[in-house]
PDB file of C-alpha atoms (C1' of nucleotides) in Angstrom:
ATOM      1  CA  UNK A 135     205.996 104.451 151.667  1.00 54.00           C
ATOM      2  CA  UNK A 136     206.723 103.542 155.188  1.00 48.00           C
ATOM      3  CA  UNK A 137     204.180 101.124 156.489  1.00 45.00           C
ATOM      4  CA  UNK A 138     202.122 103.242 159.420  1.00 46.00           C
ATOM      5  CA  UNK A 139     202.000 102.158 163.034  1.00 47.00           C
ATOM      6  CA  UNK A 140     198.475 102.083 163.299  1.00 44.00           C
ATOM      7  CA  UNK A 141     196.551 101.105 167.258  1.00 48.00           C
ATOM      8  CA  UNK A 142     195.770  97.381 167.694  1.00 46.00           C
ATOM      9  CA  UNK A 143     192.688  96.297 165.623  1.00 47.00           C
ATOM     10  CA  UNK A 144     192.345  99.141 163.310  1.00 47.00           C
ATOM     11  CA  UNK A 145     191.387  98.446 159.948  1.00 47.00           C
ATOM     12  CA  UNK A 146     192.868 100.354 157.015  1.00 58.00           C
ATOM     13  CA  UNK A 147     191.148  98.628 154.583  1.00 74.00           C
ATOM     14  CA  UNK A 148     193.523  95.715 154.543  1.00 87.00           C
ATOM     15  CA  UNK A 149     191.909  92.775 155.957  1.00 93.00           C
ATOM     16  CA  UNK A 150     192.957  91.150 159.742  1.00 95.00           C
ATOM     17  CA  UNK A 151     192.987  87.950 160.564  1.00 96.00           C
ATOM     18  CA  UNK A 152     191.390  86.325 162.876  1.00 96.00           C
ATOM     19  CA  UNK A 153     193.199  83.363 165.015  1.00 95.00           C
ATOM     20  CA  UNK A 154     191.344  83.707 168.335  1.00 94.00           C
ATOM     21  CA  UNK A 155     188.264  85.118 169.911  1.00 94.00           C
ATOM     22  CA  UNK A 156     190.422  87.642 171.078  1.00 93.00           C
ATOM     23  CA  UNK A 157     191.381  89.063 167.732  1.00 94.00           C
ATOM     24  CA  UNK A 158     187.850  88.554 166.888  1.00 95.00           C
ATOM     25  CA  UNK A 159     186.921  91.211 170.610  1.00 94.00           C
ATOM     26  CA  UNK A 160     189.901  93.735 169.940  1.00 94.00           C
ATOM     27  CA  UNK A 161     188.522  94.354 166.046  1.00 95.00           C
ATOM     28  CA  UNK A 162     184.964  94.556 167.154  1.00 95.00           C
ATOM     29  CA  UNK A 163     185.416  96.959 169.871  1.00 94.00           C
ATOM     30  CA  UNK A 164     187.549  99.639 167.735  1.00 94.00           C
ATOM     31  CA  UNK A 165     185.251  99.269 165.031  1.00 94.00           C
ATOM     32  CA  UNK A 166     182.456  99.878 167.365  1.00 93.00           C
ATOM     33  CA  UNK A 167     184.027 102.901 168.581  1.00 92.00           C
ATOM     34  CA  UNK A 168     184.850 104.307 165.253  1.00 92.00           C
ATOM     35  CA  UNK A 169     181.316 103.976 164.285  1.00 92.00           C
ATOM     36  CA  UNK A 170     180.560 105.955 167.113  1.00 92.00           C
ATOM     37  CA  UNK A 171     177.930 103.454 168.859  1.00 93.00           C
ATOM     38  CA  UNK A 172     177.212 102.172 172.556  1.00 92.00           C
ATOM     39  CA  UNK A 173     177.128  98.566 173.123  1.00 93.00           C
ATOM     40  CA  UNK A 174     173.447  99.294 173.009  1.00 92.00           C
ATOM     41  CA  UNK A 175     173.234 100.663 170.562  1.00 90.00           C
ATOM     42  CA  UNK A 176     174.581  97.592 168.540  1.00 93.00           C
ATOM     43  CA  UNK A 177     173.017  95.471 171.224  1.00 92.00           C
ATOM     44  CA  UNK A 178     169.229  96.856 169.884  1.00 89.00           C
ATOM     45  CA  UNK A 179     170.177  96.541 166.350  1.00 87.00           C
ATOM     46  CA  UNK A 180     171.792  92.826 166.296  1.00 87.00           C
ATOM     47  CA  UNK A 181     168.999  91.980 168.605  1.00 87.00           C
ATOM     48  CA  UNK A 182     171.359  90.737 171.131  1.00 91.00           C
ATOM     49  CA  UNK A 183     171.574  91.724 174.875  1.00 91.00           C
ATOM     50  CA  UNK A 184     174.465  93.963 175.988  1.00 93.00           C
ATOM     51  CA  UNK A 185     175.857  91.199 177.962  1.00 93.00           C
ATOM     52  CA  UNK A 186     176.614  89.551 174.496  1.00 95.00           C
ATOM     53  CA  UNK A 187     178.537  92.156 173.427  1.00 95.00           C
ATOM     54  CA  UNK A 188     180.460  92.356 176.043  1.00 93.00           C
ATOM     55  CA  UNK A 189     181.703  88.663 176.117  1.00 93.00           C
ATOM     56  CA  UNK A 190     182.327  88.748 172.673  1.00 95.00           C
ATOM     57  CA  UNK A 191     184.599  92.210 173.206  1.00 94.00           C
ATOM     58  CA  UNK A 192     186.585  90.572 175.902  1.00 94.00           C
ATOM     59  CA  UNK A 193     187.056  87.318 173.377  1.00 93.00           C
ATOM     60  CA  UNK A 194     184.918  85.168 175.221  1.00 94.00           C
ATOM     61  CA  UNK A 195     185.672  81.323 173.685  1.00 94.00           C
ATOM     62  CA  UNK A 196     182.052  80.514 173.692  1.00 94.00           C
ATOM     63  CA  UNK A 197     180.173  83.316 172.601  1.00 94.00           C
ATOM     64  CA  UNK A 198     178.293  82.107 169.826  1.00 94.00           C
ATOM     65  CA  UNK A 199     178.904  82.570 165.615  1.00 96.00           C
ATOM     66  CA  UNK A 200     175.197  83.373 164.486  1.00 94.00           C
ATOM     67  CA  UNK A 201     174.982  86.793 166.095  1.00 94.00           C
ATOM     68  CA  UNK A 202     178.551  87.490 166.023  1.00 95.00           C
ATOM     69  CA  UNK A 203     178.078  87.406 162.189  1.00 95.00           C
ATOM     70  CA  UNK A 204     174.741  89.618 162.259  1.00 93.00           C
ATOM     71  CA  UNK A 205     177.232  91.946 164.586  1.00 94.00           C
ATOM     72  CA  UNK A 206     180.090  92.289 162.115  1.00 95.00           C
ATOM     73  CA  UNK A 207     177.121  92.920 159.071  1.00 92.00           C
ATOM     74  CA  UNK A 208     176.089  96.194 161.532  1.00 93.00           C
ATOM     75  CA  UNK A 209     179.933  97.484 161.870  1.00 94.00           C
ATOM     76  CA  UNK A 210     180.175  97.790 158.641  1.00 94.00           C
ATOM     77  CA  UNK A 211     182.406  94.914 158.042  1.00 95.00           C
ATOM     78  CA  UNK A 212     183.105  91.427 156.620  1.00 96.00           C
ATOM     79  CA  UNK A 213     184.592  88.194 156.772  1.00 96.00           C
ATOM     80  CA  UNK A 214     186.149  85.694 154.403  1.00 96.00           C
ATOM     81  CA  UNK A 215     187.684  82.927 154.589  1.00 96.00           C
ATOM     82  CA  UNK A 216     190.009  80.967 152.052  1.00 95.00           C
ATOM     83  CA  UNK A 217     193.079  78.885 152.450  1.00 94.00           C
ATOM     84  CA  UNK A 218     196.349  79.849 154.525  1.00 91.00           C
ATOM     85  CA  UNK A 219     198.898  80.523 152.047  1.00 80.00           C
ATOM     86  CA  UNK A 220     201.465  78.498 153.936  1.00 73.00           C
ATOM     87  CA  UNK A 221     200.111  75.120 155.107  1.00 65.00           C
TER      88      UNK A 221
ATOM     89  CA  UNK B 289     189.899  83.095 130.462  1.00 54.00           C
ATOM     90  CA  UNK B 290     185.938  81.772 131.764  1.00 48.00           C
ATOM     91  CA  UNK B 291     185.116  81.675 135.639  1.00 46.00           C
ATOM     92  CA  UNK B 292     185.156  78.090 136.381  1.00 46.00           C
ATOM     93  CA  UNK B 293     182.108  76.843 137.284  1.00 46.00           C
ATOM     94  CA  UNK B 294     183.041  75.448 141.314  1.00 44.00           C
ATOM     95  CA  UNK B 295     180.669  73.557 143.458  1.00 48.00           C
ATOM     96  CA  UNK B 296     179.221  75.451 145.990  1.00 46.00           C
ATOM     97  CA  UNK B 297     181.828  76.017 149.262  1.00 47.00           C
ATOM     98  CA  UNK B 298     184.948  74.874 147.230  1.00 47.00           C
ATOM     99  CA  UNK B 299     188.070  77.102 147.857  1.00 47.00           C
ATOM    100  CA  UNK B 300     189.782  78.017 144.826  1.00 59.00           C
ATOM    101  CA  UNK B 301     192.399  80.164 146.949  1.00 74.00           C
ATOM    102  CA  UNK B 302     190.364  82.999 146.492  1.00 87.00           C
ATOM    103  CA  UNK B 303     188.628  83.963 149.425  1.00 93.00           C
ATOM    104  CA  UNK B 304     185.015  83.271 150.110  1.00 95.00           C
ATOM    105  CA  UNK B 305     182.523  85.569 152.220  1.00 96.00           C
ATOM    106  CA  UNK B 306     181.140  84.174 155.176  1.00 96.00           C
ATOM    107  CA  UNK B 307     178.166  86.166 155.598  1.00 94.00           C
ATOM    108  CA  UNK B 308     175.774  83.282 157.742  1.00 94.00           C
ATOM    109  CA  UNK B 309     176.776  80.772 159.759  1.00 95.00           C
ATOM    110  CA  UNK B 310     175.292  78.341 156.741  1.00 94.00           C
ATOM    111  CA  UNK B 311     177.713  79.408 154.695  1.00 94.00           C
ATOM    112  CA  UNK B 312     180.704  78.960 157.135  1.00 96.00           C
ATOM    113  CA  UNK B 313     178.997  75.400 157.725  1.00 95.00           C
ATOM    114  CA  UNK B 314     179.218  74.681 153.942  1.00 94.00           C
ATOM    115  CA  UNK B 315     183.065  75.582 153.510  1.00 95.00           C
ATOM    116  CA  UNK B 316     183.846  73.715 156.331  1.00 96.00           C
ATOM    117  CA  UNK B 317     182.154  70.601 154.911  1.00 94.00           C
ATOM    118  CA  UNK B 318     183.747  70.508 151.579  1.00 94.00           C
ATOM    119  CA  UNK B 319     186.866  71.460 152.813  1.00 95.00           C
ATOM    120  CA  UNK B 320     186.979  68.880 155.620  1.00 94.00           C
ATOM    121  CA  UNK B 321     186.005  66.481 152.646  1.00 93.00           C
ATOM    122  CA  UNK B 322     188.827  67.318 150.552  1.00 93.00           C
ATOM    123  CA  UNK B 323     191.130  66.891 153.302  1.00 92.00           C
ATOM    124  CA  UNK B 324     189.726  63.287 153.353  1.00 92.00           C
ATOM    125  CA  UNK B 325     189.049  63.468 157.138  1.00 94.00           C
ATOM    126  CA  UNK B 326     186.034  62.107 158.881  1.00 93.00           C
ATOM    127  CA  UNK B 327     183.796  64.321 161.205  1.00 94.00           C
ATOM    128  CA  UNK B 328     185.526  62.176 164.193  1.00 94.00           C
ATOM    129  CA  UNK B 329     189.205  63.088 162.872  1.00 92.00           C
ATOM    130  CA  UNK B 330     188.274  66.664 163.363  1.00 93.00           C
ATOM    131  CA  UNK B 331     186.469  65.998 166.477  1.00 93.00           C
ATOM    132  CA  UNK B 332     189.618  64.401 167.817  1.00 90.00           C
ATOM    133  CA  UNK B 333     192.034  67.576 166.071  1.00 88.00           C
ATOM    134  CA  UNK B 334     190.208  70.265 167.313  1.00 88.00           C
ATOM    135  CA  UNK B 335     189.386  68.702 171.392  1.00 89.00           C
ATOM    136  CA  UNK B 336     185.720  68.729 170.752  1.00 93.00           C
ATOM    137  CA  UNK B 337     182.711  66.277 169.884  1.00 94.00           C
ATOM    138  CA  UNK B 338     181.201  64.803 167.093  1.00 95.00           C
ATOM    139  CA  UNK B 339     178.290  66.356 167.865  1.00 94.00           C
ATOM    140  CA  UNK B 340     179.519  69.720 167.758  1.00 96.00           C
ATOM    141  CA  UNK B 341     181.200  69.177 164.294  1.00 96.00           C
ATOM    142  CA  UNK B 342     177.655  68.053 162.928  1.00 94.00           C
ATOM    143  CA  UNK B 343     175.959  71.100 164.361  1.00 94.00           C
ATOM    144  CA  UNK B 344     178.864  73.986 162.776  1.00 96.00           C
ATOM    145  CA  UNK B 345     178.456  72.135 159.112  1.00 94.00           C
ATOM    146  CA  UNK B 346     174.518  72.322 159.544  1.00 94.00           C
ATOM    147  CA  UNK B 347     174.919  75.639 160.083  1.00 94.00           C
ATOM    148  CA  UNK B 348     173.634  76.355 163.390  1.00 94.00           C
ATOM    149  CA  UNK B 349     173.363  79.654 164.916  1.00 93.00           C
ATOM    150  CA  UNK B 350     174.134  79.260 168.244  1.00 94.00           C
ATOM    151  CA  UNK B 351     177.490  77.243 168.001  1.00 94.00           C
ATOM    152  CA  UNK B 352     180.234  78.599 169.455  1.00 95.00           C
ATOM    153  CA  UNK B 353     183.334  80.886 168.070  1.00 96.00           C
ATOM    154  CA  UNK B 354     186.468  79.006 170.180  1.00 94.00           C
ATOM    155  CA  UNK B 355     186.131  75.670 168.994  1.00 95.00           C
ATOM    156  CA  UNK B 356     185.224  77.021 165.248  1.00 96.00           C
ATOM    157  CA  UNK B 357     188.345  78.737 165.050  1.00 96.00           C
ATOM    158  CA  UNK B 358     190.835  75.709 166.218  1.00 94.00           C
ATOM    159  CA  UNK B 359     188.647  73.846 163.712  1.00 94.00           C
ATOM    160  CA  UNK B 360     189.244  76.226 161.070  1.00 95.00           C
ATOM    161  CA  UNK B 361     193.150  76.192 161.773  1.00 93.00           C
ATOM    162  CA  UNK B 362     193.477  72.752 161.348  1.00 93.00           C
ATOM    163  CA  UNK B 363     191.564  72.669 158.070  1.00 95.00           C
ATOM    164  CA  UNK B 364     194.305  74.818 156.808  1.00 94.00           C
ATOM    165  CA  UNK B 365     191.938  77.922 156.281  1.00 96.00           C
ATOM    166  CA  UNK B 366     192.508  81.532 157.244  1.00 96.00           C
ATOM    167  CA  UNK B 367     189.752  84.264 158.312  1.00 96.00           C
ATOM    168  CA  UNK B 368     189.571  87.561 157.746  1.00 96.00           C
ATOM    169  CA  UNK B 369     188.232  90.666 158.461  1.00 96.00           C
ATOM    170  CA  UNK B 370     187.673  93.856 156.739  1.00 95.00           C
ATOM    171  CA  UNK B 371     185.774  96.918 155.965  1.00 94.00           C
ATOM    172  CA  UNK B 372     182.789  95.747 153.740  1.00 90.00           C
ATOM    173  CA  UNK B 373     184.043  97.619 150.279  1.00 80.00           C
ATOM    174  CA  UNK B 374     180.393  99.248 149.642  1.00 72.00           C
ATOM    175  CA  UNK B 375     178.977 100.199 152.797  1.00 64.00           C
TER     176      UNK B 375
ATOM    177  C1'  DA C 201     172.282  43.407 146.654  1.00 85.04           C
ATOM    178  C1'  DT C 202     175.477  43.192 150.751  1.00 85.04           C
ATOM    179  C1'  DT C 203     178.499  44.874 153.636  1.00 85.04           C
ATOM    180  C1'  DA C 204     181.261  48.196 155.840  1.00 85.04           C
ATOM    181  C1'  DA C 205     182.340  52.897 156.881  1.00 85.04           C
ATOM    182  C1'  DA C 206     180.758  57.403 157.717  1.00 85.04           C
ATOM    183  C1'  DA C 207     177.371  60.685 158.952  1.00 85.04           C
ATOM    184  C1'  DT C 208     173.479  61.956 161.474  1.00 85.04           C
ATOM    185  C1'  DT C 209     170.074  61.511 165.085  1.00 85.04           C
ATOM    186  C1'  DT C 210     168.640  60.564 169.608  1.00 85.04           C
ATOM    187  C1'  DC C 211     168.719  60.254 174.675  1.00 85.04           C
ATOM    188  C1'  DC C 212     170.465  61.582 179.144  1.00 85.04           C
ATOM    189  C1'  DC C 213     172.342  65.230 181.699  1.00 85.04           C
ATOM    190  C1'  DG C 214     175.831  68.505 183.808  1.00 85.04           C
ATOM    191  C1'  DT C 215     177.319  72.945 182.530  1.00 85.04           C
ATOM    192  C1'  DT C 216     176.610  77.362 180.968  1.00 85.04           C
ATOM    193  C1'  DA C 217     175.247  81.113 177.588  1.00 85.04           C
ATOM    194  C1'  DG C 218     173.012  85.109 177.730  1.00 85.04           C
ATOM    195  C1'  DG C 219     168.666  88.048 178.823  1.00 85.04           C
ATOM    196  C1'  DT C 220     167.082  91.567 182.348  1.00 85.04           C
ATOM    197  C1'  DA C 221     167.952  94.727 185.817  1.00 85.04           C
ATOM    198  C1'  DA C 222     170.687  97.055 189.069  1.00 85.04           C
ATOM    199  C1'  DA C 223     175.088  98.323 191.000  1.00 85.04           C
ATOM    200  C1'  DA C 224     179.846  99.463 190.522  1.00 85.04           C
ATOM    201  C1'  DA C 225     183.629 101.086 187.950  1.00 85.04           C
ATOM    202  C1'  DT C 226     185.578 103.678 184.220  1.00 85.04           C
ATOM    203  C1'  DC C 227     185.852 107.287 180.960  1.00 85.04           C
ATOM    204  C1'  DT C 228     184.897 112.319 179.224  1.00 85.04           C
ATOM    205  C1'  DA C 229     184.187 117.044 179.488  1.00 85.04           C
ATOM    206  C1'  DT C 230     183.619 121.164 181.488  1.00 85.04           C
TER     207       DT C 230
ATOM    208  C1'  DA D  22     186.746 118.169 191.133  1.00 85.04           C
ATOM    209  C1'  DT D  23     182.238 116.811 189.723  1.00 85.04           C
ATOM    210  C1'  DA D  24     178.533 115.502 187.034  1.00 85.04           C
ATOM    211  C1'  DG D  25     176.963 112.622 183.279  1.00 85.04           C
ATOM    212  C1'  DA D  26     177.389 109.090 180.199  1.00 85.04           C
ATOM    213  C1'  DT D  27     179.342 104.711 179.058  1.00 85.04           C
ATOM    214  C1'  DT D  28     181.108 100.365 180.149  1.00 85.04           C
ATOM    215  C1'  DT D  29     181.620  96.516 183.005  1.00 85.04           C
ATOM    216  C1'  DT D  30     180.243  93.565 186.698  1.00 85.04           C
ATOM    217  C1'  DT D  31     177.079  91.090 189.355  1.00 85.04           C
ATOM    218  C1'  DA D  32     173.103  88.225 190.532  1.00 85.04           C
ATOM    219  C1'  DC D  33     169.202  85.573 189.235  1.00 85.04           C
ATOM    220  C1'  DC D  34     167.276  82.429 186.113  1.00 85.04           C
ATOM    221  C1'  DT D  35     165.591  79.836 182.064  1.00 85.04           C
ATOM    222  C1'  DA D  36     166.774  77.752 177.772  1.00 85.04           C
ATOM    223  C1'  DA D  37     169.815  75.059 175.653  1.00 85.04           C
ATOM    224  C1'  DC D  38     174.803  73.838 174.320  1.00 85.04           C
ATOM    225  C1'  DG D  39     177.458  70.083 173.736  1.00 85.04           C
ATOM    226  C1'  DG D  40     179.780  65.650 175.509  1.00 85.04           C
ATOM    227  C1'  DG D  41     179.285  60.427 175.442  1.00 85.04           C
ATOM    228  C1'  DA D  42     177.286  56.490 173.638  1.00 85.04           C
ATOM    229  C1'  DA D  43     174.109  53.925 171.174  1.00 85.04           C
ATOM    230  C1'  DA D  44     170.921  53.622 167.383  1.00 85.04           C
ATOM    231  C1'  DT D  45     169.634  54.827 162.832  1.00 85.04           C
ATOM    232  C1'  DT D  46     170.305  56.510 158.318  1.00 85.04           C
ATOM    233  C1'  DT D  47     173.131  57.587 154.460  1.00 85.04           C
ATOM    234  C1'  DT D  48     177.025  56.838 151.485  1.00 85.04           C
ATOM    235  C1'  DA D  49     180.587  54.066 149.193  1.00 85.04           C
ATOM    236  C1'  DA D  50     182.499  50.167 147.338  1.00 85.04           C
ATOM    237  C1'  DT D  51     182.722  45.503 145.595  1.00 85.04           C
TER     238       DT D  51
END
DNA sequence: ATTAAAATTTCCCGTTAGGTAAAAATCTAT
DNA sequence: ATAGATTTTTACCTAACGGGAAATTTTAAT
């Protein structure tokens, strides 16, 4: 099978990593997309502001992890962590 | 073969879902600890304070993503993100 | 039990995250 | 092209993040 060229931050079901707060942004947004929501629409059910959301999209370093995380729960996704194979 | 019974946060090389930022806080902790650095080493590392260190291990919400990441990196852990398997 | 090292707490304080609301810019369809 | 919706930007403002340093508590080791 010949691997497919899929857009930036799409998820296939194999899992992305995440080294910045960009990678974090570019994920978020196409998953938010997918699912067919505003930024409000998240906004209202994270219990964030919009403004939030739109930091965190653009990979803002100092957005903060707690609603980031209640964010991801929303999209429909999920995070692990575990060590890096090469250290 | 029997699951081995791990403390709680240990990284067995299998990954390990984040889903609050208590949890994160946890991992970080033990791992940190096995790398037999002090919270000041990291501090140092990662170009942030002591203070912040404290506050990501004791899980708190509102720390931010940036400085979590480098942190991460230099633990020698990976994250991850994926479609949650059962939606 | 002492002593030392490490971890946590506390205080002071400049910087800023992020909420609301409104305006501007961008994207979509017809 | 034009209207409508969506996204982004902007301004204002309060709450609070997080750095440094010192003090206190906890942990580790002999």
């Amino acid at each position: 099978m010949k691997p497919k060229n899929l857009p930036l931050g799409n998820i296939d079901h194999e899992p992305i990593r995440i080294r910045s707060t960009e990678d974090l942004g570019a994920v978020l947004k196409v998953r938010r997309k997918k699912q067919k929501m505003t930024q409000s629409d998240l906004a209202g059910l994270a219990g964030t502001g919009v403004r939030y959301i739109v930091d965190l999209e653009n990979g803002k370093q100092t957005a903060q992890i707690g609603p980031a995380l209640k964010l991801i729960e929303w999209l429909g996704l999920e995070v692990t962590i575990r060590e890096k194979k090469v250290d």
